Each structure stands twice: as C-alpha cells, then as structure tokens.
Amino acid sequence: PDLEAASAVATREAQLTKPAGALGRLEEITQWLATWQGRKQPRINRPRIAVFAANHGVAAQGVSAYPSSVTRQMVDNFLQGGAAVNQLVGTIDGDLRVYELDLDNPTADFTVEAAMSEAACAQAMAYGMMAVEAGIDVLGLGEMGIGNTTSAAALCLGLFGGTAEEWVGPGTGVSGEALARKIAVVDKAYALHKDACGKDALKWLAAVGGLELAAIAGAVLAARLAKTPVLLDGFVSTAAAAVVYAIDPRALDHCLVAHVSAEPGHRRLIAKIGQEPLLDLGMRLGEGSGAAVAVSLLRAAATCHSGMATFGQAGVSGPV
Amino acid sequence: PDLEAASAVATREAQLTKPAGALGRLEEITQWLATWQGRKQPRINRPRIAVFAANHGVAAQGVSAYPSSVTRQMVDNFLQGGAAVNQLVGTIDGDLRVYELDLDNPTADFTVEAAMSEAACAQAMAYGMMAVEAGIDVLGLGEMGIGNTTSAAALCLGLFGGTAEEWVGPGTGVSGEALARKIAVVDKAYALHKDACGKDALKWLAAVGGLELAAIAGAVLAARLAKTPVLLDGFVSTAAAAVVYAIDPRALDHCLVAHVSAEPGHRRLIAKIGQEPLLDLGMRLGEGSGAAVAVSLLRAAATCHSGMATFGQAGVSGPV
C-alpha cells in the first residue's frame, strides 16, 4: 500500500470545491485507488474485465437449471460479443478477456472426491495470474461455469462454517426439489472433505472449488503485486477471493466488492470478509457484469479528484 | 406511458442470453426507459444534467455553513468546468446546462413572509421547463443554492407532516447550535404558513420553496410531456419533485431517484414518494452529482438490452 499517495490525495481532497466529505463513498474510492495504484492522481483509463470459465463435475448432480454445455456456449457468446458483459464493457471503454480453463475436462464431482488435485489447483491459480498485465488501472474478476454457485457455497461452508442452507441459493434459478438437492450436495461435500481440509483454505479450494475459482484467487494475488486494484463481481468471484482472505484478511485490502448479488449467500459472504458492496442492484448473472457496472463509479471518483478546481483556483469562499 | 414499448422490451428481455431476471434492477430500468421514452429500443445517447441555481432569503438566519455569495461563485465554477458535476458529466459524455435564477434577488425570508409570490413561483416553474428539449434521452435535475436544504426541509414538513427534526439535516455541514437554529427556522416557517397553505402543494412551494426548487418542479412536468425520463438528484431536487407527487403520485412515474444522499431527510422523503434509490454512496453535494453518476446505470441497462444476443442467435441452450 502506498500511504504517501493516499496522503497526497487526502490533502488535495480537502481543497476541492465542495463541502468536506460531500462526495461520500467516491472519496473513499479515490483514496483506495491511490493506495493500491500507488498514484497521487489515481485514474481509470484502462479497466479490464477478466472472465474465467470452467466446468464442474458436480453439475452431474442436477444442481443447475442449465446443462453444462452452456458454459462453452456462453464462452462463444462472449467471444462473439453477444453477452451482457460485452455490452457493459463497451459502456466503460474497457478491455474484456475471456480465459477458458480446459472446458472439456470438468473438475471431479466433489461429492465423491476432491474437485482438483493440489497441483491442478495451483496450475489454475498460475493461469489466473496471467490476467494481470502492466498498464491495467483496475481488474474486474468474473466467471462462467455451470454448477459454480454450488462450488462457491461449499467453499464458503468450508471456510466460514454455518450451514449449507445459509450458503446455497438459486444460482441460475433452481428452486423446490432442485434447491433441496443442491443443499444436500453441499452438505455431503462438507462432510466428505472436512477432516482432510480442516482450517486450510487452499485445501478447501482444491477440494470443493473449481478451476475458475482457483484462477480468480490467483488473479487476486497477482494484482496485489502488480499494483492493480481489483473489483470482485458476484458470489462466485467473492468466494474465490475469500480463500485469500482466509489466509490473511489484509491480503484482500486491494479488492472491493463491486455489488451485492441477489444470490443470498453473497450478502453473508461480503459481511464475513468485512466489505461493503458498491452497488445493490439485484443482479445475479456473474460473468463480471456487476464489476463492469461498478467501474463507472471508480472512474467518477478518480475523475472528480483529478479534474476539480480547488477553492483557491475557483475563487470560492470556504465555510463561514 | 408507452405500454406497447414496455411490452416489446419484456418480450425481448426473455430471449436474451441470461437467466430470467439475472440483470435485476437493470431490467426494471430498461422497462422504465422504454415506457417513458416511448421506444422499443431505449437508449441513453444524449443525457443532460440541468443545474438550477438561486439564492434564499432564509440564509440570513445563519442556517448554512457557507455564505450566500458561494451560490454565484459555484455557478462560475460550473461555467469554468471546475466543479464535481463537470467532471461527472464528462465521464458520461453528457451535456451540462446551468440555469441561474436571478441570483442577485434572493427569495424573501420565509420565516417572515412567503418566499415567493405565486406569480414568481409560476414564472420560475416556466423557466425550469426550458431545460427540456427534443432529443434528450434522460434529464438529471440538480441544484445549487446556499440555504436550500432549509427550504427543502420546510417544504417536506409542509407536504408530508412530521417534525422539523425529522426533515432537517446538516446540509453543507452545520451541527450543534447552527443545526438547532436550522430546526427552529423550519418550525417557525411551518407555523407561519400552515394555515394559508393547508394541503395545497403549490402554495407550500411558493411559501417555503426557492426559485430553483420551483424550476425543478417545472422541469419534471415538462419532461413528462416531452417523453424524457428524469433522474432526481439529492434531497433538494427530490423535495421539489415531491410537490408534483403531492398533486398526483402518478405524475412522478417518469422519475427515478438517482441516489440516496447522506442528508438524513432524503431517505425519509424517498420512502414517502414510494421510490427506491439507484445508488447509496453517502454523497451529499447536490449540483446534479448523484444523477450524473446514475446515468451510467441507465446506459448499462439500455446497452445490454439493445446489444445482447438472444438464445437463438447465440446458439445457447435454455434451461433444462
């Protein structure tokens, strides 16, 4: 963290033509951008949204409203520009990158065995690190993977405890019997892996996570080293980042949660990692969509800070 | 309201490559834009932020942290491009218009007499209507006027009842004795005008409002006729629009509240007019700043709707 940049921002903020604190959360965002970009004049000229896609063995348990084939179909849709995230990235003049993680080889069904070996998990983390490159001003992390809210719920249960009911939600839209099955699947996974994983967050990631979740955790770590602030998207992205939080809570200080999704576990998870979401719009799509929308708030904050006149420059009187 | 356009949007929405409802509030926004723009493909190509500035006789009562001279100084700052709203309008490729309402002639001190004659109030409303022109896709309504949160609080008390304490807040930053004085001023105004105004919202606007509040109420009405959806900004803008609501609640259906400000009366007022704010960022600057930030959400919604592929176009499977 660049505390000198943060301090320079605070000094300038107090001189800008507005009552102290009148831009609210936008002022906090500017401080945060300065701290993690290491810039006295933070900027959002080059935002990137990275979407990681993978398939899940647990989908065979009937936990999603959609078949696993939709993962690749949606990746093709991303590449052809037809998905929501494509349009949203367009509105922020952003750069969209789609990373496929071996779609033809889903993880193992984690109700039977670990989803990934530790080696495969580490390899997916390393792959995720590639999303971080020099010159990116903020990185939004999204995902696509039929079955991955089940994986995220199991991961949250492993990392933070509670009950499967508290972490499982409709995902793409399951209810009734299918939702009950999803809860049972998460319960079974927890029972199967809890002795082997214990309090080891990385073991939980390998046991019940997915390749795209591992990649997101890797991207979070790489972004920290590259001075790239991160916007976490929905329940799955936040669950992946929570692995890093479970290892060291301060290791997520360069990340903000872009929005709270309609998936009920997301609000609970955000509270567990001590964050406040920037937006609350009832979105529940994943694919980086909420992160892309939140980029406009970061740009608003940075642009106000760098472009506003000071009281002195504008000849505006201060408080009486 | 163009219900045919809204229905066309709903039909298309169901075919887009995402689970039903997965864009949450963005989908509601798209419907709302279609309904009030009267377009089957709503768009936000030409957003405008209009800022109305006026001075208030009640400022002489010491209700603000800043002197009345700051109103003109900030107008100059808007014209020179140095204020927050200038930067924010830049981030949304918007058009900023600043309307001065006779800054050298403040309204009368409404603790002594009516702020405006009914004729002067009507004239200010007519002036506000000029902010609406053909070709504007959304109109954000902001204001600048030292003393105007006192006016807004008195107006809310007149329109919705309650107590002065419930409607008065720090505004630009008063506390302690000055805040107590502000509350006493609103109490006094209410006692002075309540018999003459009764349940007549327009009489309350003239009695305790301001020229910029009247102009905003006029702009709200003109926008309805011109098929221009409106984003209300903070406490003052929303209070001005609440005059229209008090006359007919349906008359504000073409308006959304852009954000809930840190001014405590704003949350209460938003609930009174049956709205849900789009953003909750602790902003409390006025000058259209929150409306400008919220434009990016409207553009996100409209762009997703018009640009996304359908399940058929993308070859993506529907639910199992």
Short mmCIF file of N, CA and C in Angstrom, two decimals, chain A residues 17-26 64-67 69-70 73-74 77 81-84 87-88 91 172 278-279 281-285 289 293 296-297 299-300 303-304 307-309 311 314-320, chain B residues 17-26 64-67 69-70 73-74 77 81-84 87-88 91 172 278-279 281-285 289 293 296-297 299-300 303-304 307-309 311 314-320:
data_model
loop_
_atom_site.label_atom_id
_atom_site.label_comp_id
_atom_site.label_asym_id
_atom_site.label_seq_id
_atom_site.Cartn_x
_atom_site.Cartn_y
_atom_site.Cartn_z
N THR A 17 -13.51 22.08 -4.43
CA THR A 17 -14.69 22.94 -4.25
C THR A 17 -15.96 22.15 -3.96
N LYS A 18 -16.03 21.72 -2.70
CA LYS A 18 -17.21 21.02 -2.18
C LYS A 18 -17.07 20.97 -0.67
N PRO A 19 -18.17 20.85 0.04
CA PRO A 19 -18.06 20.65 1.49
C PRO A 19 -17.25 19.37 1.78
N ALA A 20 -16.53 19.37 2.87
CA ALA A 20 -15.70 18.21 3.22
C ALA A 20 -16.55 16.94 3.26
N GLY A 21 -16.11 15.93 2.56
CA GLY A 21 -16.81 14.64 2.59
C GLY A 21 -18.05 14.56 1.73
N ALA A 22 -18.36 15.61 0.96
CA ALA A 22 -19.65 15.65 0.26
C ALA A 22 -19.75 14.63 -0.88
N LEU A 23 -18.62 14.08 -1.32
CA LEU A 23 -18.72 13.04 -2.36
C LEU A 23 -18.78 11.63 -1.75
N GLY A 24 -18.84 11.57 -0.42
CA GLY A 24 -19.13 10.30 0.26
C GLY A 24 -18.19 9.18 -0.15
N ARG A 25 -18.79 8.09 -0.56
CA ARG A 25 -18.01 6.89 -0.88
C ARG A 25 -17.05 7.14 -2.04
N LEU A 26 -17.36 8.09 -2.92
CA LEU A 26 -16.44 8.36 -4.03
C LEU A 26 -15.09 8.82 -3.49
N SER A 64 -27.98 -27.35 -11.24
CA SER A 64 -28.19 -26.12 -12.02
C SER A 64 -29.43 -26.23 -12.88
N ALA A 65 -29.99 -25.08 -13.23
CA ALA A 65 -31.13 -25.06 -14.15
C ALA A 65 -30.69 -25.28 -15.59
N TYR A 66 -29.38 -25.18 -15.86
CA TYR A 66 -28.88 -25.27 -17.23
C TYR A 66 -27.90 -26.44 -17.37
N PRO A 67 -27.80 -27.02 -18.57
CA PRO A 67 -26.83 -28.10 -18.78
C PRO A 67 -25.40 -27.54 -18.88
N SER A 69 -23.23 -27.88 -21.00
CA SER A 69 -22.85 -27.44 -22.35
C SER A 69 -22.97 -25.92 -22.49
N VAL A 70 -23.75 -25.31 -21.60
CA VAL A 70 -23.95 -23.86 -21.68
C VAL A 70 -22.66 -23.09 -21.36
N GLN A 73 -21.01 -22.66 -24.62
CA GLN A 73 -21.88 -21.82 -25.46
C GLN A 73 -21.78 -20.35 -25.03
N MET A 74 -21.71 -20.14 -23.74
CA MET A 74 -21.60 -18.75 -23.27
C MET A 74 -20.20 -18.19 -23.56
N ASN A 77 -20.39 -17.03 -26.90
CA ASN A 77 -21.18 -15.80 -26.89
C ASN A 77 -20.31 -14.61 -26.46
N GLY A 81 -19.36 -11.40 -28.76
CA GLY A 81 -19.84 -10.08 -28.34
C GLY A 81 -21.31 -10.02 -27.97
N GLY A 82 -21.95 -11.17 -27.73
CA GLY A 82 -23.40 -11.15 -27.53
C GLY A 82 -23.87 -11.20 -26.08
N ALA A 83 -22.95 -11.30 -25.13
CA ALA A 83 -23.37 -11.45 -23.73
C ALA A 83 -23.52 -10.09 -23.06
N ALA A 84 -24.12 -10.11 -21.89
CA ALA A 84 -24.30 -8.86 -21.13
C ALA A 84 -22.96 -8.19 -20.88
N GLN A 87 -21.58 -5.92 -23.59
CA GLN A 87 -22.22 -4.60 -23.72
C GLN A 87 -21.72 -3.70 -22.59
N LEU A 88 -21.62 -4.27 -21.39
CA LEU A 88 -21.23 -3.47 -20.22
C LEU A 88 -19.79 -2.99 -20.34
N THR A 91 -19.64 0.00 -22.48
CA THR A 91 -20.06 1.28 -21.89
C THR A 91 -18.96 1.92 -21.04
N THR A 172 -28.51 -20.05 -11.08
CA THR A 172 -29.17 -19.66 -12.34
C THR A 172 -30.69 -19.74 -12.25
N LEU A 278 -20.34 -1.87 -3.46
CA LEU A 278 -20.55 -0.54 -4.04
C LEU A 278 -21.98 -0.38 -4.57
N LEU A 279 -22.53 -1.44 -5.12
CA LEU A 279 -23.85 -1.39 -5.75
C LEU A 279 -24.75 -2.49 -5.17
N LEU A 281 -28.05 -3.92 -6.82
CA LEU A 281 -28.99 -3.81 -7.93
C LEU A 281 -29.72 -5.12 -8.22
N GLY A 282 -29.59 -6.09 -7.30
CA GLY A 282 -30.30 -7.34 -7.51
C GLY A 282 -29.82 -8.13 -8.72
N MET A 283 -28.59 -7.85 -9.19
CA MET A 283 -28.05 -8.60 -10.32
C MET A 283 -27.58 -9.98 -9.81
N ARG A 284 -27.62 -10.98 -10.69
CA ARG A 284 -27.15 -12.31 -10.30
C ARG A 284 -26.72 -13.09 -11.53
N LEU A 285 -25.92 -12.44 -12.35
CA LEU A 285 -25.53 -13.03 -13.62
C LEU A 285 -24.11 -13.57 -13.60
N SER A 289 -20.35 -9.02 -14.78
CA SER A 289 -21.29 -7.95 -15.12
C SER A 289 -21.37 -6.86 -14.06
N VAL A 293 -20.17 -2.77 -14.28
CA VAL A 293 -21.01 -1.62 -13.94
C VAL A 293 -20.31 -0.73 -12.91
N SER A 296 -17.69 2.29 -13.53
CA SER A 296 -18.08 3.69 -13.76
C SER A 296 -18.02 4.51 -12.47
N LEU A 297 -18.25 3.86 -11.33
CA LEU A 297 -18.14 4.59 -10.05
C LEU A 297 -16.68 4.94 -9.75
N ARG A 299 -14.35 5.37 -11.98
CA ARG A 299 -13.95 6.44 -12.90
C ARG A 299 -14.51 7.78 -12.43
N ALA A 300 -15.76 7.78 -11.97
CA ALA A 300 -16.36 9.02 -11.45
C ALA A 300 -15.51 9.57 -10.31
N THR A 303 -12.00 10.80 -11.59
CA THR A 303 -12.12 11.96 -12.47
C THR A 303 -12.47 13.21 -11.67
N CYS A 304 -13.36 13.09 -10.69
CA CYS A 304 -13.65 14.23 -9.82
C CYS A 304 -12.36 14.69 -9.14
N GLY A 307 -9.88 16.28 -11.67
CA GLY A 307 -10.33 17.40 -12.50
C GLY A 307 -10.91 18.60 -11.78
N MET A 308 -11.32 18.42 -10.54
CA MET A 308 -11.99 19.54 -9.85
C MET A 308 -11.03 20.67 -9.51
N ALA A 309 -11.58 21.88 -9.49
CA ALA A 309 -10.82 23.06 -9.05
C ALA A 309 -10.74 23.07 -7.53
N PHE A 311 -10.66 25.43 -3.96
CA PHE A 311 -11.29 26.68 -3.53
C PHE A 311 -10.47 27.87 -4.02
N ALA A 314 -10.74 28.41 -7.91
CA ALA A 314 -12.06 28.82 -8.40
C ALA A 314 -12.54 30.11 -7.75
N GLY A 315 -11.82 30.59 -6.74
CA GLY A 315 -12.28 31.79 -6.04
C GLY A 315 -13.59 31.56 -5.31
N VAL A 316 -13.75 30.37 -4.75
CA VAL A 316 -14.95 30.06 -3.99
C VAL A 316 -14.62 30.18 -2.50
N SER A 317 -15.51 30.84 -1.77
CA SER A 317 -15.30 31.02 -0.33
C SER A 317 -15.44 29.70 0.40
N GLY A 318 -14.68 29.53 1.46
CA GLY A 318 -14.83 28.36 2.32
C GLY A 318 -15.95 28.59 3.32
N PRO A 319 -16.10 27.67 4.28
CA PRO A 319 -17.14 27.82 5.30
C PRO A 319 -16.96 29.11 6.08
N VAL A 320 -18.06 29.66 6.58
CA VAL A 320 -18.06 30.91 7.35
C VAL A 320 -17.22 30.72 8.62
N THR B 17 -29.55 -13.79 -23.70
CA THR B 17 -28.72 -14.88 -23.18
C THR B 17 -28.29 -14.65 -21.73
N LYS B 18 -29.24 -14.91 -20.84
CA LYS B 18 -29.03 -14.83 -19.39
C LYS B 18 -30.23 -15.48 -18.73
N PRO B 19 -30.05 -15.98 -17.50
CA PRO B 19 -31.23 -16.48 -16.78
C PRO B 19 -32.24 -15.35 -16.61
N ALA B 20 -33.52 -15.70 -16.58
CA ALA B 20 -34.58 -14.69 -16.45
C ALA B 20 -34.35 -13.84 -15.20
N GLY B 21 -34.35 -12.55 -15.39
CA GLY B 21 -34.23 -11.63 -14.25
C GLY B 21 -32.81 -11.43 -13.75
N ALA B 22 -31.81 -12.03 -14.41
CA ALA B 22 -30.46 -12.02 -13.85
C ALA B 22 -29.80 -10.65 -13.86
N LEU B 23 -30.33 -9.71 -14.62
CA LEU B 23 -29.77 -8.36 -14.56
C LEU B 23 -30.49 -7.47 -13.54
N GLY B 24 -31.41 -8.07 -12.80
CA GLY B 24 -32.01 -7.39 -11.66
C GLY B 24 -32.58 -6.03 -12.00
N ARG B 25 -32.16 -5.04 -11.25
CA ARG B 25 -32.71 -3.69 -11.39
C ARG B 25 -32.44 -3.11 -12.78
N LEU B 26 -31.38 -3.57 -13.44
CA LEU B 26 -31.12 -3.06 -14.79
C LEU B 26 -32.28 -3.39 -15.72
N SER B 64 -26.71 27.95 7.08
CA SER B 64 -25.73 27.23 6.26
C SER B 64 -24.32 27.45 6.79
N ALA B 65 -23.45 26.52 6.45
CA ALA B 65 -22.04 26.68 6.82
C ALA B 65 -21.33 27.67 5.90
N TYR B 66 -21.97 28.01 4.78
CA TYR B 66 -21.33 28.87 3.78
C TYR B 66 -22.13 30.16 3.56
N PRO B 67 -21.47 31.24 3.18
CA PRO B 67 -22.18 32.48 2.88
C PRO B 67 -22.93 32.39 1.54
N SER B 69 -22.88 34.19 -0.92
CA SER B 69 -22.05 34.54 -2.08
C SER B 69 -21.51 33.29 -2.79
N VAL B 70 -21.50 32.18 -2.08
CA VAL B 70 -20.97 30.94 -2.67
C VAL B 70 -21.87 30.44 -3.80
N GLN B 73 -20.48 32.02 -6.83
CA GLN B 73 -19.11 31.52 -7.02
C GLN B 73 -19.14 30.09 -7.59
N MET B 74 -20.07 29.30 -7.09
CA MET B 74 -20.16 27.92 -7.62
C MET B 74 -20.73 27.90 -9.03
N ASN B 77 -17.92 28.49 -11.09
CA ASN B 77 -17.12 27.26 -11.11
C ASN B 77 -17.72 26.25 -12.10
N GLY B 81 -15.92 24.86 -15.48
CA GLY B 81 -15.60 23.43 -15.56
C GLY B 81 -14.89 22.86 -14.35
N GLY B 82 -14.93 23.57 -13.21
CA GLY B 82 -14.14 23.13 -12.06
C GLY B 82 -14.89 22.37 -10.98
N ALA B 83 -16.19 22.21 -11.12
CA ALA B 83 -16.96 21.56 -10.05
C ALA B 83 -17.03 20.05 -10.26
N ALA B 84 -17.50 19.36 -9.23
CA ALA B 84 -17.64 17.90 -9.33
C ALA B 84 -18.54 17.52 -10.50
N GLN B 87 -16.94 17.24 -13.92
CA GLN B 87 -16.13 16.03 -14.16
C GLN B 87 -17.07 14.83 -14.40
N LEU B 88 -18.14 14.77 -13.60
CA LEU B 88 -19.04 13.62 -13.69
C LEU B 88 -19.78 13.60 -15.02
N THR B 91 -17.63 12.11 -17.61
CA THR B 91 -17.49 10.65 -17.63
C THR B 91 -18.67 9.96 -18.31
N THR B 172 -24.76 21.55 4.05
CA THR B 172 -23.33 21.68 3.72
C THR B 172 -22.43 21.35 4.91
N LEU B 278 -31.36 4.42 -6.78
CA LEU B 278 -30.49 3.52 -7.55
C LEU B 278 -29.15 3.32 -6.86
N LEU B 279 -28.64 4.35 -6.22
CA LEU B 279 -27.32 4.31 -5.61
C LEU B 279 -27.40 4.74 -4.15
N LEU B 281 -24.40 5.97 -1.89
CA LEU B 281 -22.96 6.19 -1.80
C LEU B 281 -22.60 7.28 -0.80
N GLY B 282 -23.54 7.67 0.01
CA GLY B 282 -23.23 8.67 1.04
C GLY B 282 -22.85 10.03 0.47
N MET B 283 -23.25 10.30 -0.78
CA MET B 283 -22.97 11.61 -1.38
C MET B 283 -23.94 12.64 -0.80
N ARG B 284 -23.53 13.89 -0.73
CA ARG B 284 -24.43 14.95 -0.23
C ARG B 284 -23.99 16.30 -0.78
N LEU B 285 -23.77 16.34 -2.09
CA LEU B 285 -23.24 17.54 -2.72
C LEU B 285 -24.30 18.30 -3.48
N SER B 289 -24.85 15.89 -8.96
CA SER B 289 -23.73 14.93 -8.96
C SER B 289 -24.20 13.48 -8.90
N VAL B 293 -23.86 10.41 -11.83
CA VAL B 293 -23.29 9.08 -11.61
C VAL B 293 -24.29 8.00 -12.03
N SER B 296 -24.85 6.34 -15.69
CA SER B 296 -24.10 5.18 -16.19
C SER B 296 -24.88 3.88 -15.98
N LEU B 297 -25.71 3.83 -14.95
CA LEU B 297 -26.54 2.63 -14.74
C LEU B 297 -27.62 2.53 -15.82
N ARG B 299 -27.42 3.76 -18.81
CA ARG B 299 -26.77 3.40 -20.07
C ARG B 299 -26.42 1.91 -20.07
N ALA B 300 -25.96 1.40 -18.94
CA ALA B 300 -25.65 -0.03 -18.84
C ALA B 300 -26.89 -0.85 -19.16
N THR B 303 -27.97 -0.46 -22.93
CA THR B 303 -26.99 -1.06 -23.83
C THR B 303 -27.05 -2.58 -23.79
N CYS B 304 -27.21 -3.14 -22.59
CA CYS B 304 -27.39 -4.59 -22.50
C CYS B 304 -28.60 -5.02 -23.32
N GLY B 307 -28.02 -4.57 -27.14
CA GLY B 307 -26.86 -5.23 -27.76
C GLY B 307 -26.74 -6.72 -27.56
N MET B 308 -27.41 -7.26 -26.56
CA MET B 308 -27.21 -8.69 -26.26
C MET B 308 -27.82 -9.58 -27.34
N ALA B 309 -27.20 -10.74 -27.49
CA ALA B 309 -27.74 -11.76 -28.39
C ALA B 309 -28.89 -12.49 -27.71
N PHE B 311 -30.98 -16.18 -27.13
CA PHE B 311 -30.59 -17.59 -27.07
C PHE B 311 -30.48 -18.18 -28.48
N ALA B 314 -27.38 -16.82 -30.47
CA ALA B 314 -26.07 -17.25 -29.95
C ALA B 314 -25.93 -18.77 -29.91
N GLY B 315 -27.01 -19.48 -30.15
CA GLY B 315 -26.95 -20.94 -30.05
C GLY B 315 -26.68 -21.42 -28.63
N VAL B 316 -27.25 -20.70 -27.67
CA VAL B 316 -27.10 -21.08 -26.26
C VAL B 316 -28.36 -21.82 -25.82
N SER B 317 -28.17 -22.94 -25.13
CA SER B 317 -29.31 -23.74 -24.66
C SER B 317 -30.05 -23.01 -23.55
N GLY B 318 -31.37 -23.18 -23.51
CA GLY B 318 -32.17 -22.64 -22.41
C GLY B 318 -32.11 -23.57 -21.21
N PRO B 319 -32.92 -23.30 -20.20
CA PRO B 319 -32.95 -24.15 -19.01
C PRO B 319 -33.33 -25.59 -19.38
N VAL B 320 -32.84 -26.54 -18.57
CA VAL B 320 -33.11 -27.96 -18.79
C VAL B 320 -34.62 -28.22 -18.70
#
